[in-house]
Amino acid sequence: MPPTPDNQPYTATGSSSSKSDDLPRAAGRTKRMGSDGGGGSSRLERRISVMKTQNKSMLVRSQTGDFDHNRWLFETKGTYGIGNAIWPQDGGYDVDGSMDQSDFMDKPWKPLTRKVRVSAVVLSPFRLLVLIRQVCLIGFLIWRIQNPNPDAMWLWGLSTACEIWFAFSWILDTLPKLNPINRAANLAALNEKFDAPSASNPMGRSDLPGIDVFISTADPDKEPPLVTANTILSVLATEYPVEKLAVYVSDDGGALLTFEAMAEAASFAKIWVPFCRKHCIEPRNPDSYFNLKIDPTKNKKQPDFVKDRRWIKREYDEFKVRINGLPEAILKRSKTLNSKEEKQAAKLAKEKGEDPAAAKAAVLKATWMADATHWPGTWKSVCPDHAKGDHAGILQVMIKTPDHDPVYGNQGGGHHFIDFTNVDIRTPTLIYVSREKRPGYDHNKKAGAMNALVRASAILSNGPFILNLDCDHYVYNSLAFREGMCYMMDRGGDRICYVQYPQRFEGVDPSDRYANHNTVFFDGNMRALDGLQGPMYVGTGCLFRRHALYGFCPPRANEYLGLYGQYKLAAEVRRRREDDEESQPLNAHPDLDTPQKFGNSTMLVDSIAVAEFQGRPLADHPSVKNGRPPGALLGPRPPLDAPTVAEAISVISCWYEDKTEWGDRIGWIYGSVTEDVVTGYRMHNRGWRSVYCIPKRDAFRGTAPINLTDRLHQVLRWATGSVEIFFSKNNSLLASSRLKFLQRIAYINVGIYPFTSIPLLIYCFLPAVCLFSGQFVVPSLNVTFLVYLLLITVTLSMLSLLEVKWSGISLEEYWRNEQFWVIGGTSAHLAAVIQGLLKVIAGIEISFKLTSKSANEDEDDAFADLYVVKWTSLFLTPLTILAVNIIAIFIGISRTLYSPIPQWNKLIGGVFFSFWVLAHLYPFCKGLMGRRGRTPTIIYVWAGLVAITISLLCISISPPTGESSSGSL
């Protein structure tokens, strides 16, 4: 409330009568001003004399009898006091001039982020229902164990064992959801602290730390270069200081097609990036922007926008044509130059008297670059030193380090068609990297490629933060980098190892048949983990702290001791030395040791301390610990020179990691096809925290496989990685005491959930077995069983509704997730368990199929790929379940109708659960049908084979008698 005469304490200055308490104090410091001379004192005395002689009745409202503040201010020329809202014009408050309004204009310290708690109206009933359902489950399982079915003990035993496992799995999945939170970032406060002019930053330069962006690709056939190029353009145009941003493209296939596509993207970025800045374009992926279904002129005010957009659209179309023509151009160029070399070799052989044909055949079929030199990467024709898994390391700076000061365009200069006057035309650094590969080395797939980028970027730019993106995940929100930096630069941000953004997808069918959006995980599970120690790392869209990625422990951490981590203690910082390894305590966790073996690159080792210092929050408040002084990052980056680039090439060699801790303690962790989960787990195990950043506008968007076969193969890879985690040292059962109890439960669930496929498979066949045998899992459908079933179902439904409420997902998305859980659990998860066991027992390595990111080529139907049926062995199990349950329903109904003593309760129970299975497999059925009933013949063959086999089994197990046959006739 502003200081007004009625809310300020009153001190009597004149009369001592009781009525003097009714008068407000003059707006001034009487004692101080009365002691000073000058006109200011006389003005104040005149005002006080007016108050003293004023009749109170004149200042009282006639209707209410209250004191009239407005009239008092007008007649006495009073003020509201001093402050930053209003300041007295005559300076009557501070005669000596020692105070001014500017003294009150310094803005207070502001946090960059805040937590938004989920409403207790939703969260408290959710927690209560979790407890109630646990009690119901325990009571139900006790009743099931105490009431076996003597007529079918094997059926009772299987069903009870499955139900115990389902209850255990549900508890593992639900307990980490007890404390969901939301977060909000203050971008205005970030701009005031790091970009606005201040005493430590008089020029208003950016004091933000640098970010190195990693974009990974491996196969230009499955990951089209045009998709990768659009992702690069969206990153280059993001709203972050140009001189603080460096983009690295990892081409693990070493393909010339990708290299030349990146060169085309670097050329197009010179006009696309300034165009986005000039007109505030969103999104900044040109393909997505030009395919928007909304009016492009909305909120655009510059008169030349339409002209600029029309011209840039034409430039982009030409850019796409050049990218699409690269494969043919490279092939034609290579064929021409190879033919020329063959002619030269034949001519030389003829001059020497040798066989020209043999010399011509000995010429290697090389792949040529545009400058008529051999491409050092992989060739179209496989040759030694130029094949996948056998090629030299390549590093090319395609866009050099930009100037430290803005470079503005001018009228008619720099561009012929677009006016970039007063627009910064700089573009961030762009570097192409393809690590060296040689036979005999384990290159560790994507994790090895990421670690090569970590080392190369430490030499070239050494950004204290690293953002990794898949080639198909482009920047949809140009302020996403800044929003993530709010969490890293806020008070306590030095304890955050990474900021994970949710994955959002485009090109998914409207019904989301196979739960591609995965919103239950990204908006439910991950939001809940944010209330614990932080979300898991999910492979893309993650902003890392480089120091944490190097394997170091946080500057401050806590240990959680006791049965369920109820005792919280400050962790002791330990450092490992090579000479006292034997003195380490036996119960010390190896993840808590300090990494030592970074390799033989001195420049890399020297960059570690620099990155750690630059990644600290701003020390602008006493509560900020481990901060850096303001203005420490205002200097320019050193330009790249030949020795620096040569050092960067040496650290991406295949031998550099020998006898180092890369992949074991440093960088992305090796040993699993889901290296992302393992890498995040190891950071949490050291005591780091992570943050889940959900901007109002999606940060990134990518593509997802909408085809059933591709989707199942994707889930198979994830589940296989989880099985690997369960049988490795990365199992959270072996975690350190720095991992919170519920966070440990969440990681345990990651390793265990594929094993749920075994009881799920049994449970999907149980209804059919009940119908075939005429038995049921319980002796009869009595009241106790039905009451327990009702309680469990009702509490689960209410929990689902509340989870939908606090997570923001829809009921349809929740149901799609449940359906695909059954589809994936009976197919991909089961295959993952088998593969994982084969790797552990027999040592058979697991290979996985790269998910295709190719765009749909059917222009008439954007979802044509949804209806394509690609046969895979993963279809066998769910198809068998479908056929068995359908046949069982008909057999059960027929047996009951023609039975002398029909047992309707067992029929109803079996049919109900069979329909439960079929309802969950409905999307799988639609996927098998294809478009307009174009079902592959193999589906009918397999279904017929299953039906015949089941019929023969029923006849052999329970053959019909003569009486029953005659009776039926």
Tab-separated table of N, CA, C and O in Angstrom, residues 549-633:
chain	number	residue	atom	x	y	z
A	549	LEU	N	28.485	-33.327	-17.235
A	549	LEU	CA	28.689	-34.356	-18.249
A	549	LEU	C	30.095	-34.931	-18.176
A	549	LEU	O	30.326	-36.070	-18.596
A	550	TYR	N	31.038	-34.173	-17.634
A	550	TYR	CA	32.403	-34.671	-17.466
A	550	TYR	C	32.529	-35.671	-16.316
A	550	TYR	O	33.604	-36.222	-16.103
A	551	GLY	N	31.471	-35.867	-15.557
A	551	GLY	CA	31.505	-36.863	-14.493
A	551	GLY	C	31.818	-36.316	-13.123
A	551	GLY	O	32.023	-37.100	-12.182
A	552	PHE	N	31.850	-35.003	-12.952
A	552	PHE	CA	32.141	-34.419	-11.653
A	552	PHE	C	30.880	-34.412	-10.789
A	552	PHE	O	29.747	-34.412	-11.299
A	553	CYS	N	31.081	-34.378	-9.495
A	553	CYS	CA	29.971	-34.279	-8.554
A	553	CYS	C	29.542	-32.829	-8.413
A	553	CYS	O	30.325	-31.908	-8.693
A	554	PRO	N	28.326	-32.568	-7.963
A	554	PRO	CA	27.871	-31.182	-7.800
A	554	PRO	C	28.606	-30.495	-6.663
A	554	PRO	O	29.176	-31.152	-5.783
A	555	PRO	N	28.613	-29.170	-6.643
A	555	PRO	CA	29.299	-28.463	-5.548
A	555	PRO	C	28.668	-28.711	-4.191
A	555	PRO	O	29.343	-28.630	-3.177
A	556	ARG	N	27.364	-29.012	-4.173
A	556	ARG	CA	26.664	-29.337	-2.937
A	556	ARG	C	25.692	-30.458	-3.242
A	556	ARG	O	25.040	-30.461	-4.291
A	557	ALA	N	25.600	-31.406	-2.328
A	557	ALA	CA	24.672	-32.524	-2.519
A	557	ALA	C	24.196	-33.013	-1.165
A	557	ALA	O	24.770	-32.658	-0.118
A	558	ASN	N	23.161	-33.828	-1.178
A	558	ASN	CA	22.607	-34.404	0.041
A	558	ASN	C	22.641	-35.921	-0.040
A	558	ASN	O	22.611	-36.509	-1.133
A	559	GLU	N	22.712	-36.539	1.109
A	559	GLU	CA	22.613	-37.990	1.210
A	559	GLU	C	21.318	-38.334	1.941
A	559	GLU	O	20.939	-37.659	2.905
A	560	TYR	N	20.668	-39.393	1.472
A	560	TYR	CA	19.381	-39.797	2.023
A	560	TYR	C	19.549	-41.189	2.636
A	560	TYR	O	19.725	-42.173	1.904
A	561	LEU	N	19.526	-41.235	3.945
A	561	LEU	CA	19.793	-42.461	4.677
A	561	LEU	C	18.505	-42.977	5.306
A	561	LEU	O	17.500	-42.283	5.376
A	562	GLY	N	18.549	-44.193	5.761
A	562	GLY	CA	17.372	-44.821	6.348
A	562	GLY	C	16.717	-45.786	5.374
A	562	GLY	O	17.125	-45.920	4.207
A	563	LEU	N	15.681	-46.450	5.845
A	563	LEU	CA	15.013	-47.462	5.040
A	563	LEU	C	14.441	-46.881	3.765
A	563	LEU	O	14.541	-47.481	2.688
A	564	TYR	N	13.838	-45.707	3.847
A	564	TYR	CA	13.277	-45.071	2.663
A	564	TYR	C	13.782	-43.638	2.522
A	564	TYR	O	13.092	-42.745	2.052
A	565	GLY	N	15.037	-43.406	2.917
A	565	GLY	CA	15.666	-42.107	2.732
A	565	GLY	C	15.083	-41.004	3.561
A	565	GLY	O	15.048	-39.842	3.129
A	566	GLN	N	14.622	-41.329	4.763
A	566	GLN	CA	13.955	-40.320	5.579
A	566	GLN	C	14.927	-39.387	6.288
A	566	GLN	O	14.514	-38.351	6.804
A	567	TYR	N	16.212	-39.741	6.323
A	567	TYR	CA	17.208	-38.892	6.996
A	567	TYR	C	18.050	-38.197	5.922
A	567	TYR	O	18.713	-38.841	5.117
A	568	LYS	N	18.018	-36.878	5.956
A	568	LYS	CA	18.713	-36.073	4.947
A	568	LYS	C	19.931	-35.415	5.575
A	568	LYS	O	19.811	-34.693	6.569
A	569	LEU	N	21.102	-35.662	5.006
A	569	LEU	CA	22.355	-35.111	5.507
A	569	LEU	C	23.119	-34.467	4.363
A	569	LEU	O	22.993	-34.873	3.207
A	570	ALA	N	23.890	-33.454	4.683
A	570	ALA	CA	24.754	-32.840	3.678
A	570	ALA	C	25.870	-33.808	3.315
A	570	ALA	O	26.543	-34.366	4.193
A	571	ALA	N	26.071	-34.023	2.033
A	571	ALA	CA	27.066	-34.994	1.576
A	571	ALA	C	28.462	-34.393	1.676
A	571	ALA	O	28.666	-33.196	1.453
A	572	GLU	N	29.401	-35.247	1.988
A	572	GLU	CA	30.797	-34.841	2.058
A	572	GLU	C	31.417	-34.948	0.673
A	572	GLU	O	31.247	-35.945	-0.036
A	573	VAL	N	32.122	-33.902	0.287
A	573	VAL	CA	32.764	-33.891	-1.024
A	573	VAL	C	34.056	-34.695	-0.935
A	573	VAL	O	34.961	-34.375	-0.154
A	574	ARG	N	34.132	-35.771	-1.743
A	574	ARG	CA	35.326	-36.624	-1.765
A	574	ARG	C	36.026	-36.481	-3.109
A	574	ARG	O	35.394	-36.325	-4.144
A	575	ARG	N	37.319	-36.569	-3.086
A	575	ARG	CA	38.109	-36.526	-4.311
A	575	ARG	C	39.029	-37.738	-4.347
A	575	ARG	O	39.654	-38.088	-3.357
A	576	ARG	N	39.090	-38.338	-5.503
A	576	ARG	CA	39.902	-39.534	-5.650
A	576	ARG	C	41.310	-39.159	-6.091
A	576	ARG	O	41.521	-38.284	-6.921
A	577	ARG	N	42.261	-39.839	-5.531
A	577	ARG	CA	43.644	-39.705	-5.947
A	577	ARG	C	44.162	-41.053	-6.395
A	577	ARG	O	43.790	-42.086	-5.859
A	578	GLU	N	45.042	-41.006	-7.378
A	578	GLU	CA	45.543	-42.262	-7.912
A	578	GLU	C	46.393	-43.024	-6.901
A	578	GLU	O	46.496	-44.236	-6.965
A	579	ASP	N	46.980	-42.309	-5.945
A	579	ASP	CA	47.882	-42.981	-5.024
A	579	ASP	C	47.194	-43.478	-3.760
A	579	ASP	O	47.831	-44.077	-2.908
A	580	ASP	N	45.896	-43.233	-3.600
A	580	ASP	CA	45.241	-43.699	-2.383
A	580	ASP	C	43.945	-44.442	-2.694
A	580	ASP	O	42.970	-44.340	-1.972
A	581	GLU	N	43.940	-45.177	-3.814
A	581	GLU	CA	42.741	-45.938	-4.151
A	581	GLU	C	42.445	-46.997	-3.100
A	581	GLU	O	41.300	-47.320	-2.832
A	582	GLU	N	43.489	-47.545	-2.471
A	582	GLU	CA	43.270	-48.582	-1.476
A	582	GLU	C	42.702	-48.030	-0.182
A	582	GLU	O	42.134	-48.766	0.615
A	583	SER	N	42.859	-46.722	0.020
A	583	SER	CA	42.364	-46.128	1.261
A	583	SER	C	40.901	-45.716	1.175
A	583	SER	O	40.345	-45.229	2.146
A	584	GLN	N	40.271	-45.885	-0.001
A	584	GLN	CA	38.871	-45.518	-0.135
A	584	GLN	C	38.007	-46.473	0.692
A	584	GLN	O	38.293	-47.665	0.790
A	585	PRO	N	36.932	-45.994	1.325
A	585	PRO	CA	36.055	-46.884	2.093
A	585	PRO	C	35.434	-47.935	1.194
A	585	PRO	O	35.155	-47.700	0.015
A	586	LEU	N	35.196	-49.103	1.759
A	586	LEU	CA	34.676	-50.222	0.971
A	586	LEU	C	33.269	-49.959	0.478
A	586	LEU	O	32.859	-50.473	-0.559
A	587	ASN	N	32.489	-49.180	1.224
A	587	ASN	CA	31.099	-48.924	0.832
A	587	ASN	C	30.954	-47.679	-0.026
A	587	ASN	O	29.850	-47.233	-0.289
A	588	ALA	N	32.083	-47.083	-0.438
A	588	ALA	CA	32.007	-45.881	-1.266
A	588	ALA	C	31.562	-46.256	-2.674
A	588	ALA	O	32.048	-47.225	-3.263
A	589	HIS	N	30.636	-45.470	-3.221
A	589	HIS	CA	30.134	-45.759	-4.559
A	589	HIS	C	31.120	-45.207	-5.592
A	589	HIS	O	31.596	-44.075	-5.470
A	590	PRO	N	31.447	-45.975	-6.632
A	590	PRO	CA	32.456	-45.505	-7.605
A	590	PRO	C	32.028	-44.264	-8.369
A	590	PRO	O	32.879	-43.516	-8.846
A	591	ASP	N	30.712	-44.013	-8.500
A	591	ASP	CA	30.271	-42.822	-9.220
A	591	ASP	C	30.636	-41.531	-8.498
A	591	ASP	O	30.630	-40.456	-9.110
A	592	LEU	N	30.946	-41.614	-7.218
A	592	LEU	CA	31.238	-40.412	-6.440
A	592	LEU	C	32.692	-40.005	-6.526
A	592	LEU	O	33.081	-38.977	-5.975
A	593	ASP	N	33.518	-40.801	-7.188
A	593	ASP	CA	34.925	-40.438	-7.347
A	593	ASP	C	35.073	-39.354	-8.408
A	593	ASP	O	34.235	-39.197	-9.304
A	594	THR	N	36.153	-38.622	-8.327
A	594	THR	CA	36.431	-37.570	-9.295
A	594	THR	C	37.061	-38.161	-10.543
A	594	THR	O	38.015	-38.936	-10.444
A	595	PRO	N	36.554	-37.847	-11.732
A	595	PRO	CA	37.157	-38.394	-12.956
A	595	PRO	C	38.569	-37.853	-13.157
A	595	PRO	O	38.858	-36.701	-12.838
A	596	GLN	N	39.430	-38.686	-13.691
A	596	GLN	CA	40.833	-38.328	-13.839
A	596	GLN	C	41.337	-38.468	-15.271
A	596	GLN	O	42.125	-37.648	-15.732
A	597	LYS	N	40.891	-39.493	-15.979
A	597	LYS	CA	41.500	-39.850	-17.260
A	597	LYS	C	40.676	-39.292	-18.410
A	597	LYS	O	39.764	-39.925	-18.916
A	598	PHE	N	41.034	-38.066	-18.842
A	598	PHE	CA	40.341	-37.417	-19.942
A	598	PHE	C	41.062	-37.600	-21.272
A	598	PHE	O	40.565	-37.157	-22.298
A	599	GLY	N	42.201	-38.222	-21.274
A	599	GLY	CA	42.971	-38.375	-22.500
A	599	GLY	C	44.215	-37.504	-22.472
A	599	GLY	O	44.492	-36.790	-21.505
A	600	ASN	N	44.970	-37.553	-23.559
A	600	ASN	CA	46.269	-36.870	-23.589
A	600	ASN	C	46.210	-35.488	-24.220
A	600	ASN	O	47.248	-34.941	-24.605
A	601	SER	N	45.040	-34.903	-24.372
A	601	SER	CA	44.926	-33.563	-24.935
A	601	SER	C	45.020	-32.533	-23.811
A	601	SER	O	44.141	-32.449	-22.943
A	602	THR	N	46.077	-31.755	-23.825
A	602	THR	CA	46.258	-30.714	-22.803
A	602	THR	C	45.205	-29.612	-22.946
A	602	THR	O	44.695	-29.091	-21.951
A	603	MET	N	44.871	-29.269	-24.182
A	603	MET	CA	43.868	-28.225	-24.394
A	603	MET	C	42.513	-28.657	-23.841
A	603	MET	O	41.774	-27.839	-23.271
A	604	LEU	N	42.185	-29.930	-23.974
A	604	LEU	CA	40.920	-30.422	-23.445
A	604	LEU	C	40.895	-30.350	-21.927
A	604	LEU	O	39.916	-29.890	-21.328
A	605	VAL	N	41.973	-30.769	-21.289
A	605	VAL	CA	42.031	-30.750	-19.828
A	605	VAL	C	41.988	-29.316	-19.311
A	605	VAL	O	41.317	-29.020	-18.312
A	606	ASP	N	42.673	-28.405	-19.994
A	606	ASP	CA	42.679	-27.012	-19.548
A	606	ASP	C	41.312	-26.350	-19.696
A	606	ASP	O	40.989	-25.394	-18.978
A	607	SER	N	40.501	-26.837	-20.621
A	607	SER	CA	39.200	-26.215	-20.855
A	607	SER	C	38.176	-26.579	-19.784
A	607	SER	O	37.131	-25.936	-19.698
A	608	ILE	N	38.451	-27.608	-18.973
A	608	ILE	CA	37.456	-28.079	-18.004
A	608	ILE	C	37.169	-27.011	-16.955
A	608	ILE	O	36.014	-26.705	-16.658
A	609	ALA	N	38.211	-26.442	-16.378
A	609	ALA	CA	38.021	-25.425	-15.340
A	609	ALA	C	37.356	-24.174	-15.905
A	609	ALA	O	36.545	-23.525	-15.230
A	610	VAL	N	37.671	-23.829	-17.148
A	610	VAL	CA	37.058	-22.651	-17.769
A	610	VAL	C	35.561	-22.849	-17.942
A	610	VAL	O	34.747	-21.974	-17.634
A	611	ALA	N	35.183	-24.033	-18.426
A	611	ALA	CA	33.754	-24.317	-18.616
A	611	ALA	C	33.008	-24.341	-17.292
A	611	ALA	O	31.860	-23.879	-17.205
A	612	GLU	N	33.647	-24.862	-16.249
A	612	GLU	CA	32.997	-24.898	-14.935
A	612	GLU	C	32.744	-23.485	-14.411
A	612	GLU	O	31.670	-23.180	-13.891
A	613	PHE	N	33.727	-22.595	-14.556
A	613	PHE	CA	33.568	-21.230	-14.066
A	613	PHE	C	32.512	-20.476	-14.863
A	613	PHE	O	31.662	-19.784	-14.296
A	614	GLN	N	32.532	-20.607	-16.184
A	614	GLN	CA	31.590	-19.865	-17.013
A	614	GLN	C	30.156	-20.363	-16.840
A	614	GLN	O	29.209	-19.626	-17.132
A	615	GLY	N	29.977	-21.583	-16.357
A	615	GLY	CA	28.638	-22.116	-16.161
A	615	GLY	C	28.022	-21.781	-14.828
A	615	GLY	O	26.886	-22.201	-14.556
A	616	ARG	N	28.715	-21.038	-13.986
A	616	ARG	CA	28.163	-20.697	-12.677
A	616	ARG	C	27.093	-19.616	-12.795
A	616	ARG	O	27.131	-18.793	-13.713
A	617	PRO	N	26.156	-19.592	-11.845
A	617	PRO	CA	25.167	-18.502	-11.836
A	617	PRO	C	25.832	-17.169	-11.513
A	617	PRO	O	26.985	-17.107	-11.065
A	618	LEU	N	25.087	-16.100	-11.720
A	618	LEU	CA	25.586	-14.763	-11.466
A	618	LEU	C	25.554	-14.482	-9.969
A	618	LEU	O	24.527	-14.653	-9.317
A	619	ALA	N	26.669	-14.060	-9.411
A	619	ALA	CA	26.762	-13.774	-7.975
A	619	ALA	C	26.252	-12.357	-7.712
A	619	ALA	O	27.015	-11.454	-7.338
A	620	ASP	N	24.959	-12.152	-7.881
A	620	ASP	CA	24.354	-10.833	-7.690
A	620	ASP	C	23.486	-10.777	-6.449
A	620	ASP	O	22.707	-9.843	-6.278
A	621	HIS	N	23.600	-11.781	-5.573
A	621	HIS	CA	22.788	-11.824	-4.363
A	621	HIS	C	23.544	-12.651	-3.325
A	621	HIS	O	24.216	-13.630	-3.665
A	622	PRO	N	23.455	-12.268	-2.054
A	622	PRO	CA	24.190	-13.039	-1.033
A	622	PRO	C	23.787	-14.507	-0.950
A	622	PRO	O	24.589	-15.343	-0.533
A	623	SER	N	22.575	-14.830	-1.355
A	623	SER	CA	22.132	-16.219	-1.257
A	623	SER	C	22.641	-17.092	-2.401
A	623	SER	O	22.473	-18.310	-2.360
A	624	VAL	N	23.238	-16.495	-3.427
A	624	VAL	CA	23.770	-17.257	-4.555
A	624	VAL	C	25.132	-17.823	-4.169
A	624	VAL	O	26.079	-17.087	-3.925
A	625	LYS	N	25.215	-19.120	-4.116
A	625	LYS	CA	26.459	-19.790	-3.768
A	625	LYS	C	27.172	-20.242	-5.034
A	625	LYS	O	26.544	-20.581	-6.021
A	626	ASN	N	28.488	-20.250	-4.958
A	626	ASN	CA	29.315	-20.739	-6.065
A	626	ASN	C	29.016	-19.959	-7.341
A	626	ASN	O	28.851	-20.529	-8.419
A	627	GLY	N	28.931	-18.627	-7.221
A	627	GLY	CA	28.607	-17.797	-8.374
A	627	GLY	C	29.849	-17.176	-8.991
A	627	GLY	O	30.966	-17.297	-8.491
A	628	ARG	N	29.648	-16.495	-10.106
A	628	ARG	CA	30.716	-15.767	-10.790
A	628	ARG	C	30.368	-14.287	-10.795
A	628	ARG	O	29.194	-13.910	-10.734
A	629	PRO	N	31.345	-13.415	-10.860
A	629	PRO	CA	31.060	-11.977	-10.828
A	629	PRO	C	30.364	-11.523	-12.104
A	629	PRO	O	30.602	-12.072	-13.190
A	630	PRO	N	29.498	-10.514	-12.010
A	630	PRO	CA	28.852	-9.980	-13.220
A	630	PRO	C	29.884	-9.412	-14.182
A	630	PRO	O	30.903	-8.843	-13.781
A	631	GLY	N	29.626	-9.590	-15.463
A	631	GLY	CA	30.513	-9.060	-16.486
A	631	GLY	C	31.698	-9.932	-16.814
A	631	GLY	O	32.567	-9.523	-17.595
A	632	ALA	N	31.763	-11.141	-16.271
A	632	ALA	CA	32.927	-12.001	-16.511
A	632	ALA	C	32.936	-12.594	-17.910
A	632	ALA	O	33.982	-13.064	-18.370
A	633	LEU	N	31.781	-12.601	-18.590
A	633	LEU	CA	31.713	-13.249	-19.906
A	633	LEU	C	31.430	-12.250	-21.022
A	633	LEU	O	30.805	-12.587	-22.027
